[in-house]
mmCIF file of C-alpha atoms in Angstrom:
data_model
loop_
_atom_site.group_PDB
_atom_site.id
_atom_site.type_symbol
_atom_site.label_atom_id
_atom_site.label_comp_id
_atom_site.label_asym_id
_atom_site.label_seq_id
_atom_site.Cartn_x
_atom_site.Cartn_y
_atom_site.Cartn_z
ATOM 1 C CA UNK A 1 11.680 47.077 -42.874
ATOM 2 C CA UNK A 2 9.662 44.028 -42.403
ATOM 3 C CA UNK A 3 10.911 41.447 -39.755
ATOM 4 C CA UNK A 4 9.780 38.238 -38.279
ATOM 5 C CA UNK A 5 9.889 36.426 -35.139
ATOM 6 C CA UNK A 6 9.979 32.558 -35.786
ATOM 7 C CA UNK A 7 9.319 30.331 -32.962
ATOM 8 C CA UNK A 8 10.598 26.892 -32.544
ATOM 9 C CA UNK A 9 7.151 25.392 -32.975
ATOM 10 C CA UNK A 10 7.007 26.802 -36.418
ATOM 11 C CA UNK A 11 4.715 29.853 -35.738
ATOM 12 C CA UNK A 12 5.787 33.077 -37.399
ATOM 13 C CA UNK A 13 5.019 36.631 -36.256
ATOM 14 C CA UNK A 14 5.636 39.700 -38.486
ATOM 15 C CA UNK A 15 6.375 43.129 -37.594
ATOM 16 C CA UNK A 16 8.669 46.129 -38.351
ATOM 17 C CA UNK A 17 12.348 45.991 -37.498
ATOM 18 C CA UNK A 18 13.472 48.228 -34.586
ATOM 19 C CA UNK A 19 16.890 48.689 -32.934
ATOM 20 C CA UNK A 20 20.032 47.107 -34.589
ATOM 21 C CA UNK A 21 19.382 45.220 -37.818
ATOM 22 C CA UNK A 22 20.701 41.835 -37.097
ATOM 23 C CA UNK A 23 19.462 38.270 -36.689
ATOM 24 C CA UNK A 24 19.176 37.078 -33.117
ATOM 25 C CA UNK A 25 18.232 33.592 -31.386
ATOM 26 C CA UNK A 26 16.996 33.509 -27.943
ATOM 27 C CA UNK A 27 14.668 32.067 -25.307
ATOM 28 C CA UNK A 28 11.341 34.029 -25.756
ATOM 29 C CA UNK A 29 9.927 35.117 -22.485
ATOM 30 C CA UNK A 30 7.258 37.728 -21.457
ATOM 31 C CA UNK A 31 7.462 40.474 -18.956
ATOM 32 C CA UNK A 32 4.292 42.072 -17.472
ATOM 33 C CA UNK A 33 5.756 45.392 -16.279
ATOM 34 C CA UNK A 34 3.995 48.598 -17.339
ATOM 35 C CA UNK A 35 7.037 50.735 -16.742
ATOM 36 C CA UNK A 36 10.723 50.052 -15.958
ATOM 37 C CA UNK A 37 11.966 48.985 -19.228
ATOM 38 C CA UNK A 38 15.281 50.617 -18.728
ATOM 39 C CA UNK A 39 15.920 48.520 -15.634
ATOM 40 C CA UNK A 40 14.580 45.249 -17.284
ATOM 41 C CA UNK A 41 16.780 45.690 -20.496
ATOM 42 C CA UNK A 42 19.906 46.159 -18.334
ATOM 43 C CA UNK A 43 19.096 43.371 -15.826
ATOM 44 C CA UNK A 44 22.054 40.814 -16.276
ATOM 45 C CA UNK A 45 19.527 37.968 -15.435
ATOM 46 C CA UNK A 46 18.103 38.375 -19.075
ATOM 47 C CA UNK A 47 21.244 36.904 -20.724
ATOM 48 C CA UNK A 48 20.279 34.457 -23.454
ATOM 49 C CA UNK A 49 16.693 35.742 -23.575
ATOM 50 C CA UNK A 50 14.591 37.953 -25.756
ATOM 51 C CA UNK A 51 11.711 39.961 -23.977
ATOM 52 C CA UNK A 52 7.999 40.295 -25.036
ATOM 53 C CA UNK A 53 6.612 43.214 -23.357
ATOM 54 C CA UNK A 54 2.963 42.672 -22.617
ATOM 55 C CA UNK A 55 2.413 46.379 -21.998
ATOM 56 C CA UNK A 56 1.422 47.637 -25.349
ATOM 57 C CA UNK A 57 3.330 50.998 -25.549
ATOM 58 C CA UNK A 58 6.978 50.796 -24.700
ATOM 59 C CA UNK A 59 9.566 53.740 -24.728
ATOM 60 C CA UNK A 60 7.164 56.655 -23.990
ATOM 61 C CA UNK A 61 9.368 58.191 -21.321
ATOM 62 C CA UNK A 62 12.644 57.766 -23.209
ATOM 63 C CA UNK A 63 16.104 56.702 -21.906
ATOM 64 C CA UNK A 64 17.680 57.870 -18.650
ATOM 65 C CA UNK A 65 21.039 56.055 -18.119
ATOM 66 C CA UNK A 66 20.873 56.639 -14.341
ATOM 67 C CA UNK A 67 17.989 54.149 -14.204
ATOM 68 C CA UNK A 68 20.040 51.326 -15.584
ATOM 69 C CA UNK A 69 20.989 48.130 -13.588
ATOM 70 C CA UNK A 70 24.168 47.649 -15.245
ATOM 71 C CA UNK A 71 26.434 49.226 -17.953
ATOM 72 C CA UNK A 72 24.752 47.523 -21.031
ATOM 73 C CA UNK A 73 21.671 45.935 -22.334
ATOM 74 C CA UNK A 74 21.861 42.201 -21.616
ATOM 75 C CA UNK A 75 18.574 41.004 -23.417
ATOM 76 C CA UNK A 76 19.109 39.499 -26.778
ATOM 77 C CA UNK A 77 16.139 40.789 -28.394
ATOM 78 C CA UNK A 78 13.037 43.111 -27.867
ATOM 79 C CA UNK A 79 9.517 42.526 -29.029
ATOM 80 C CA UNK A 80 6.834 45.223 -28.628
ATOM 81 C CA UNK A 81 3.356 45.923 -29.871
ATOM 82 C CA UNK A 82 4.260 49.630 -30.309
ATOM 83 C CA UNK A 83 7.533 51.554 -29.823
ATOM 84 C CA UNK A 84 6.850 55.212 -28.945
ATOM 85 C CA UNK A 85 7.761 57.580 -31.815
ATOM 86 C CA UNK A 86 8.022 60.481 -29.411
ATOM 87 C CA UNK A 87 9.278 60.108 -25.729
ATOM 88 C CA UNK A 88 8.457 62.817 -23.225
ATOM 89 C CA UNK A 89 10.291 63.230 -19.909
ATOM 90 C CA UNK A 90 12.258 66.002 -18.164
ATOM 91 C CA UNK A 91 14.989 63.520 -17.475
ATOM 92 C CA UNK A 92 15.126 62.033 -21.044
ATOM 93 C CA UNK A 93 18.529 61.723 -22.606
ATOM 94 C CA UNK A 94 17.697 59.738 -25.771
ATOM 95 C CA UNK A 95 15.095 57.482 -27.237
ATOM 96 C CA UNK A 96 14.680 53.663 -26.758
ATOM 97 C CA UNK A 97 15.346 52.879 -30.553
ATOM 98 C CA UNK A 98 18.637 54.797 -30.525
ATOM 99 C CA UNK A 99 19.576 53.003 -27.159
ATOM 100 C CA UNK A 100 18.917 49.592 -28.843
ATOM 101 C CA UNK A 101 20.974 50.448 -31.789
ATOM 102 C CA UNK A 102 23.728 51.760 -29.598
ATOM 103 C CA UNK A 103 24.012 48.412 -27.749
ATOM 104 C CA UNK A 104 23.412 46.447 -31.132
ATOM 105 C CA UNK A 105 20.113 44.761 -29.859
ATOM 106 C CA UNK A 106 17.447 43.761 -32.529
ATOM 107 C CA UNK A 107 13.836 44.164 -32.077
ATOM 108 C CA UNK A 108 10.335 44.058 -33.510
ATOM 109 C CA UNK A 109 7.375 46.341 -33.179
ATOM 110 C CA UNK A 110 3.868 46.002 -34.512
ATOM 111 C CA UNK A 111 3.623 42.340 -33.149
ATOM 112 C CA UNK A 112 0.484 40.992 -31.606
ATOM 113 C CA UNK A 113 2.062 40.663 -28.134
ATOM 114 C CA UNK A 114 -1.314 39.654 -26.699
ATOM 115 C CA UNK A 115 -1.526 36.560 -28.790
ATOM 116 C CA UNK A 116 2.206 35.758 -28.488
ATOM 117 C CA UNK A 117 1.952 35.891 -24.749
ATOM 118 C CA UNK A 118 -1.117 33.622 -24.719
ATOM 119 C CA UNK A 119 0.879 31.190 -26.800
ATOM 120 C CA UNK A 120 3.851 31.232 -24.411
ATOM 121 C CA UNK A 121 1.509 30.833 -21.466
ATOM 122 C CA UNK A 122 -0.120 27.681 -23.052
ATOM 123 C CA UNK A 123 2.962 26.066 -24.573
ATOM 124 C CA UNK A 124 5.627 27.350 -22.164
ATOM 125 C CA UNK A 125 8.713 29.511 -23.014
ATOM 126 C CA UNK A 126 10.397 28.496 -26.124
ATOM 127 C CA UNK A 127 13.300 29.578 -28.392
ATOM 128 C CA UNK A 128 12.861 31.960 -31.262
ATOM 129 C CA UNK A 129 14.759 33.999 -33.899
ATOM 130 C CA UNK A 130 14.388 37.644 -35.028
ATOM 131 C CA UNK A 131 15.235 37.787 -38.699
ATOM 132 C CA UNK A 132 14.205 39.518 -41.887
ATOM 133 C CA UNK A 133 14.292 36.516 -44.031
ATOM 134 C CA UNK A 134 11.997 33.529 -43.795
ATOM 135 C CA UNK A 135 12.588 31.946 -47.147
ATOM 136 C CA UNK A 136 13.560 28.618 -45.449
ATOM 137 C CA UNK A 137 11.481 28.351 -42.168
ATOM 138 C CA UNK A 138 12.434 24.728 -41.683
ATOM 139 C CA UNK A 139 16.198 25.532 -41.663
ATOM 140 C CA UNK A 140 15.368 28.486 -39.131
ATOM 141 C CA UNK A 141 13.632 26.109 -36.943
ATOM 142 C CA UNK A 142 16.414 23.574 -36.990
ATOM 143 C CA UNK A 143 18.893 26.365 -36.051
ATOM 144 C CA UNK A 144 16.560 27.476 -33.214
ATOM 145 C CA UNK A 145 16.294 24.128 -31.754
ATOM 146 C CA UNK A 146 20.162 23.637 -31.777
ATOM 147 C CA UNK A 147 20.592 27.025 -29.877
ATOM 148 C CA UNK A 148 21.847 26.718 -26.317
ATOM 149 C CA UNK A 149 23.276 29.787 -24.360
ATOM 150 C CA UNK A 150 26.856 29.238 -23.221
ATOM 151 C CA UNK A 151 27.441 29.631 -19.428
ATOM 152 C CA UNK A 152 25.516 32.783 -18.914
ATOM 153 C CA UNK A 153 26.726 33.576 -15.487
ATOM 154 C CA UNK A 154 30.261 33.790 -16.702
ATOM 155 C CA UNK A 155 29.216 36.522 -19.037
ATOM 156 C CA UNK A 156 27.868 38.737 -16.153
ATOM 157 C CA UNK A 157 29.797 38.193 -13.205
ATOM 158 C CA UNK A 158 32.578 40.627 -12.220
ATOM 159 C CA UNK A 159 36.145 39.624 -13.538
ATOM 160 C CA UNK A 160 37.979 40.139 -10.328
ATOM 161 C CA UNK A 161 37.212 41.269 -6.623
ATOM 162 C CA UNK A 162 35.934 44.709 -6.527
ATOM 163 C CA UNK A 163 35.552 46.892 -3.436
ATOM 164 C CA UNK A 164 32.750 49.450 -3.091
ATOM 165 C CA UNK A 165 31.814 51.759 -0.254
ATOM 166 C CA UNK A 166 33.502 52.489 3.092
ATOM 167 C CA UNK A 167 30.767 51.750 5.637
ATOM 168 C CA UNK A 168 30.779 49.921 8.954
ATOM 169 C CA UNK A 169 29.579 46.431 7.896
ATOM 170 C CA UNK A 170 31.749 44.321 5.809
ATOM 171 C CA UNK A 171 29.555 42.521 3.031
ATOM 172 C CA UNK A 172 31.015 39.831 0.694
ATOM 173 C CA UNK A 173 28.729 39.906 -2.405
ATOM 174 C CA UNK A 174 28.933 36.668 -4.423
ATOM 175 C CA UNK A 175 28.184 38.158 -7.790
ATOM 176 C CA UNK A 176 26.239 35.916 -10.413
ATOM 177 C CA UNK A 177 25.034 39.028 -12.268
ATOM 178 C CA UNK A 178 24.039 41.397 -9.482
ATOM 179 C CA UNK A 179 21.654 44.154 -10.272
ATOM 180 C CA UNK A 180 22.960 47.615 -9.389
ATOM 181 C CA UNK A 181 20.113 48.484 -7.092
ATOM 182 C CA UNK A 182 21.141 45.492 -4.830
ATOM 183 C CA UNK A 183 24.469 47.136 -4.426
ATOM 184 C CA UNK A 184 22.928 50.601 -3.806
ATOM 185 C CA UNK A 185 20.443 49.044 -1.379
ATOM 186 C CA UNK A 186 23.366 47.691 0.681
ATOM 187 C CA UNK A 187 25.693 50.676 0.502
ATOM 188 C CA UNK A 188 23.005 53.142 1.847
ATOM 189 C CA UNK A 189 22.705 50.897 4.898
ATOM 190 C CA UNK A 190 26.246 51.624 6.046
ATOM 191 C CA UNK A 191 28.183 48.950 4.344
ATOM 192 C CA UNK A 192 31.475 48.333 2.483
ATOM 193 C CA UNK A 193 31.166 45.660 -0.267
ATOM 194 C CA UNK A 194 33.637 43.272 -1.920
ATOM 195 C CA UNK A 195 32.113 41.842 -5.207
ATOM 196 C CA UNK A 196 33.461 38.206 -5.857
ATOM 197 C CA UNK A 197 33.409 36.613 -9.251
ATOM 198 C CA UNK A 198 31.210 33.480 -9.599
ATOM 199 C CA UNK A 199 34.141 31.119 -9.636
ATOM 200 C CA UNK A 200 35.496 32.315 -6.267
ATOM 201 C CA UNK A 201 36.323 29.832 -3.589
ATOM 202 C CA UNK A 202 35.012 29.854 -0.096
ATOM 203 C CA UNK A 203 38.508 30.560 1.239
ATOM 204 C CA UNK A 204 38.885 33.673 -0.765
ATOM 205 C CA UNK A 205 35.473 35.042 0.309
ATOM 206 C CA UNK A 206 36.229 34.108 4.038
ATOM 207 C CA UNK A 207 39.542 35.705 3.805
ATOM 208 C CA UNK A 208 38.066 39.257 4.010
ATOM 209 C CA UNK A 209 36.364 38.090 7.233
ATOM 210 C CA UNK A 210 32.873 39.233 6.162
ATOM 211 C CA UNK A 211 30.149 40.366 8.650
ATOM 212 C CA UNK A 212 27.601 38.922 6.059
ATOM 213 C CA UNK A 213 27.401 37.301 2.740
ATOM 214 C CA UNK A 214 24.885 38.181 -0.087
ATOM 215 C CA UNK A 215 24.303 35.691 -2.799
ATOM 216 C CA UNK A 216 23.056 37.652 -5.907
ATOM 217 C CA UNK A 217 20.570 37.069 -8.662
ATOM 218 C CA UNK A 218 21.802 35.917 -11.963
ATOM 219 C CA UNK A 219 20.767 34.155 -15.337
ATOM 220 C CA UNK A 220 20.478 30.601 -16.437
ATOM 221 C CA UNK A 221 19.839 27.137 -14.955
ATOM 222 C CA UNK A 222 20.986 27.130 -11.351
ATOM 223 C CA UNK A 223 22.247 23.512 -11.637
ATOM 224 C CA UNK A 224 24.887 24.652 -14.188
ATOM 225 C CA UNK A 225 26.886 26.554 -11.449
ATOM 226 C CA UNK A 226 28.780 23.559 -9.907
ATOM 227 C CA UNK A 227 31.672 25.719 -8.634
ATOM 228 C CA UNK A 228 29.277 28.137 -6.943
ATOM 229 C CA UNK A 229 27.262 25.380 -5.379
ATOM 230 C CA UNK A 230 30.432 23.817 -3.854
ATOM 231 C CA UNK A 231 31.548 27.110 -2.608
ATOM 232 C CA UNK A 232 28.052 27.900 -1.024
ATOM 233 C CA UNK A 233 27.941 24.350 0.517
ATOM 234 C CA UNK A 234 31.247 25.505 2.314
ATOM 235 C CA UNK A 235 30.013 28.945 3.240
ATOM 236 C CA UNK A 236 26.775 27.279 4.741
ATOM 237 C CA UNK A 237 29.006 25.552 7.374
ATOM 238 C CA UNK A 238 29.931 28.827 8.857
ATOM 239 C CA UNK A 239 27.806 30.979 11.181
ATOM 240 C CA UNK A 240 28.019 34.212 9.067
ATOM 241 C CA UNK A 241 24.606 35.716 8.117
ATOM 242 C CA UNK A 242 23.672 35.028 4.448
ATOM 243 C CA UNK A 243 21.095 36.649 2.320
ATOM 244 C CA UNK A 244 20.149 35.014 -0.969
ATOM 245 C CA UNK A 245 18.248 36.674 -3.764
ATOM 246 C CA UNK A 246 16.690 35.010 -6.820
ATOM 247 C CA UNK A 247 19.523 32.667 -8.270
ATOM 248 C CA UNK A 248 21.307 33.034 -4.993
ATOM 249 C CA UNK A 249 18.032 31.658 -3.272
ATOM 250 C CA UNK A 250 18.111 28.585 -5.624
ATOM 251 C CA UNK A 251 21.786 27.906 -5.268
ATOM 252 C CA UNK A 252 21.672 27.763 -1.573
ATOM 253 C CA UNK A 253 18.843 25.262 -1.755
ATOM 254 C CA UNK A 254 20.882 23.046 -4.190
ATOM 255 C CA UNK A 255 23.778 23.407 -1.912
ATOM 256 C CA UNK A 256 21.856 21.922 0.874
ATOM 257 C CA UNK A 257 20.376 19.051 -1.015
ATOM 258 C CA UNK A 258 17.147 20.265 -2.636
ATOM 259 C CA UNK A 259 16.336 20.267 -6.271
ATOM 260 C CA UNK A 260 15.259 22.907 -8.723
ATOM 261 C CA UNK A 261 12.844 22.586 -11.740
ATOM 262 C CA UNK A 262 12.021 24.933 -14.652
ATOM 263 C CA UNK A 263 8.773 26.889 -14.569
ATOM 264 C CA UNK A 264 6.522 26.716 -17.596
ATOM 265 C CA UNK A 265 6.713 30.335 -18.503
ATOM 266 C CA UNK A 266 8.547 31.941 -15.568
ATOM 267 C CA UNK A 267 7.682 34.976 -13.262
ATOM 268 C CA UNK A 268 8.822 38.119 -14.859
ATOM 269 C CA UNK A 269 7.418 41.471 -13.902
ATOM 270 C CA UNK A 270 6.995 43.842 -10.938
ATOM 271 C CA UNK A 271 3.417 42.754 -9.936
ATOM 272 C CA UNK A 272 3.659 39.213 -8.458
ATOM 273 C CA UNK A 273 1.847 38.584 -5.110
ATOM 274 C CA UNK A 274 3.741 36.735 -2.417
ATOM 275 C CA UNK A 275 2.346 35.669 0.848
ATOM 276 C CA UNK A 276 4.485 35.869 3.958
ATOM 277 C CA UNK A 277 3.382 33.052 6.423
ATOM 278 C CA UNK A 278 5.009 34.707 9.443
ATOM 279 C CA UNK A 279 3.341 38.089 8.987
ATOM 280 C CA UNK A 280 0.246 36.614 7.458
ATOM 281 C CA UNK A 281 0.580 39.233 4.759
ATOM 282 C CA UNK A 282 0.623 39.484 0.982
ATOM 283 C CA UNK A 283 3.308 41.690 -0.638
ATOM 284 C CA UNK A 284 3.606 42.755 -4.182
ATOM 285 C CA UNK A 285 6.979 41.761 -5.542
ATOM 286 C CA UNK A 286 9.275 42.283 -8.534
ATOM 287 C CA UNK A 287 10.304 38.922 -9.979
ATOM 288 C CA UNK A 288 12.692 37.639 -13.053
ATOM 289 C CA UNK A 289 13.277 33.956 -12.870
ATOM 290 C CA UNK A 290 12.491 30.755 -14.849
ATOM 291 C CA UNK A 291 13.373 28.159 -12.252
ATOM 292 C CA UNK A 292 11.902 27.263 -8.858
ATOM 293 C CA UNK A 293 12.806 25.130 -5.762
ATOM 294 C CA UNK A 294 11.014 21.783 -5.799
ATOM 295 C CA UNK A 295 9.372 21.618 -2.481
ATOM 296 C CA UNK A 296 9.130 17.866 -2.372
ATOM 297 C CA UNK A 297 13.005 17.744 -2.114
ATOM 298 C CA UNK A 298 13.310 20.276 0.580
ATOM 299 C CA UNK A 299 14.335 18.944 3.947
ATOM 300 C CA UNK A 300 12.115 20.357 6.579
ATOM 301 C CA UNK A 301 14.978 19.917 8.979
ATOM 302 C CA UNK A 302 17.182 22.336 7.146
ATOM 303 C CA UNK A 303 14.815 25.038 5.978
ATOM 304 C CA UNK A 304 11.308 26.368 6.434
ATOM 305 C CA UNK A 305 9.162 28.018 3.829
ATOM 306 C CA UNK A 306 8.475 31.718 4.672
ATOM 307 C CA UNK A 307 7.084 33.064 1.469
ATOM 308 C CA UNK A 308 4.828 31.457 -1.062
ATOM 309 C CA UNK A 309 3.674 32.532 -4.610
ATOM 310 C CA UNK A 310 -0.088 33.296 -4.272
ATOM 311 C CA UNK A 311 -0.707 32.457 -7.937
ATOM 312 C CA UNK A 312 1.097 29.075 -8.219
ATOM 313 C CA UNK A 313 1.962 28.253 -4.627
ATOM 314 C CA UNK A 314 5.743 27.800 -5.404
ATOM 315 C CA UNK A 315 8.381 28.641 -2.826
ATOM 316 C CA UNK A 316 9.265 32.377 -2.754
ATOM 317 C CA UNK A 317 11.441 32.456 0.400
ATOM 318 C CA UNK A 318 13.144 30.125 3.041
ATOM 319 C CA UNK A 319 14.507 30.580 6.390
ATOM 320 C CA UNK A 320 17.441 28.087 7.354
ATOM 321 C CA UNK A 321 17.067 26.478 10.669
ATOM 322 C CA UNK A 322 19.924 26.988 13.202
ATOM 323 C CA UNK A 323 21.524 29.359 10.832
ATOM 324 C CA UNK A 324 21.385 33.042 10.131
ATOM 325 C CA UNK A 325 20.366 32.466 6.591
ATOM 326 C CA UNK A 326 17.319 33.877 4.714
ATOM 327 C CA UNK A 327 16.759 33.479 0.928
ATOM 328 C CA UNK A 328 14.052 34.902 -1.350
ATOM 329 C CA UNK A 329 13.142 34.202 -4.951
ATOM 330 C CA UNK A 330 11.926 37.733 -5.494
ATOM 331 C CA UNK A 331 13.740 41.114 -5.686
ATOM 332 C CA UNK A 332 13.426 43.041 -2.440
ATOM 333 C CA UNK A 333 15.420 45.939 -4.257
ATOM 334 C CA UNK A 334 12.578 46.006 -6.817
ATOM 335 C CA UNK A 335 13.759 48.367 -9.480
ATOM 336 C CA UNK A 336 11.422 48.697 -11.360
ATOM 337 C CA UNK A 337 8.688 47.662 -8.995
ATOM 338 C CA UNK A 338 7.229 48.219 -5.416
ATOM 339 C CA UNK A 339 9.402 48.649 -2.387
ATOM 340 C CA UNK A 340 7.288 46.424 -0.220
ATOM 341 C CA UNK A 341 9.983 44.107 0.847
ATOM 342 C CA UNK A 342 12.903 46.402 1.042
ATOM 343 C CA UNK A 343 12.862 45.553 4.755
ATOM 344 C CA UNK A 344 14.610 42.246 4.100
ATOM 345 C CA UNK A 345 17.926 44.493 3.748
ATOM 346 C CA UNK A 346 17.178 46.075 7.188
ATOM 347 C CA UNK A 347 16.592 42.638 8.502
ATOM 348 C CA UNK A 348 19.925 41.446 7.147
ATOM 349 C CA UNK A 349 21.758 44.274 8.789
ATOM 350 C CA UNK A 350 20.171 43.671 12.100
ATOM 351 C CA UNK A 351 21.117 39.909 11.910
ATOM 352 C CA UNK A 352 24.651 41.133 11.194
ATOM 353 C CA UNK A 353 24.811 43.600 14.047
ATOM 354 C CA UNK A 354 23.602 40.603 16.441
ATOM 355 C CA UNK A 355 26.243 38.299 14.955
ATOM 356 C CA UNK A 356 28.965 40.848 15.516
ATOM 357 C CA UNK A 357 27.909 41.381 19.125
ATOM 358 C CA UNK A 358 27.371 37.631 19.946
#
């Protein structure tokens, strides 16, 4: 079946329908990963977005549910140059097309993803629609331009406090759409975790007397999370060690008076170079975000920049002065992606040990 991707600027890309046969509107973004599509599709930070995979062949090693970051696919649509007809992997449980159908996610293959990615890089991310009917493109464009995702964090956060693990160190994980491997990375470091929903108050979080607090990744515009920003502002007043990842990194900056802005086309993929000024070393990182901290609004008395993106020089990490707080824009758990910065979890546990014995 022929299908189309209509962009809000009026451009139309044709292809073949894959996945579930339904229409879908989303923000069109591109991901530069060569592998790891299972982790990408199930990353809660992709709510409201459709992914253009820049790597030309997707699905060649099939579906392994143990590789997922959550229990479902969160992306709204999938656009590829070629979907593998045959997948080969000794761990394979099914194929990608069937997985998309199971989760009712529409897609297109046969699209010139190279051209589409160049357009997104030049014009910036824009909204689009997967459809089989383009008889009235003007009407579709109007529909696309009226589309706004509704409170994405509320869709992906846990619904009630949830306890995991039985390790020594008591971690409060403020869940804005946490990836599964962040939880795994903590649990294997002798922790016990309480997941808290995004609307949780600081009093509820502090009631468990946490040894450390982790602010998770998540989707959408960080400024929309007003309750969380208020809560984090109150948590900041304590002396408890805090680690912020991705959205958590942005929310803590907002809570301390900085501003965030939208990137032209975002950072999405497991191959983004980041330089650490303290180690004078470049790390390759996994990233998935569309917003960044405006450095001009950052109070140098509050925090110092520790990591910077090599490509566009945006802030990738902060250390808060007179606090036991470190935040990073990238994903140290890196699934899929390199494990270069997994040491940040070890550093977090070391800080907790020092805090407990202070």
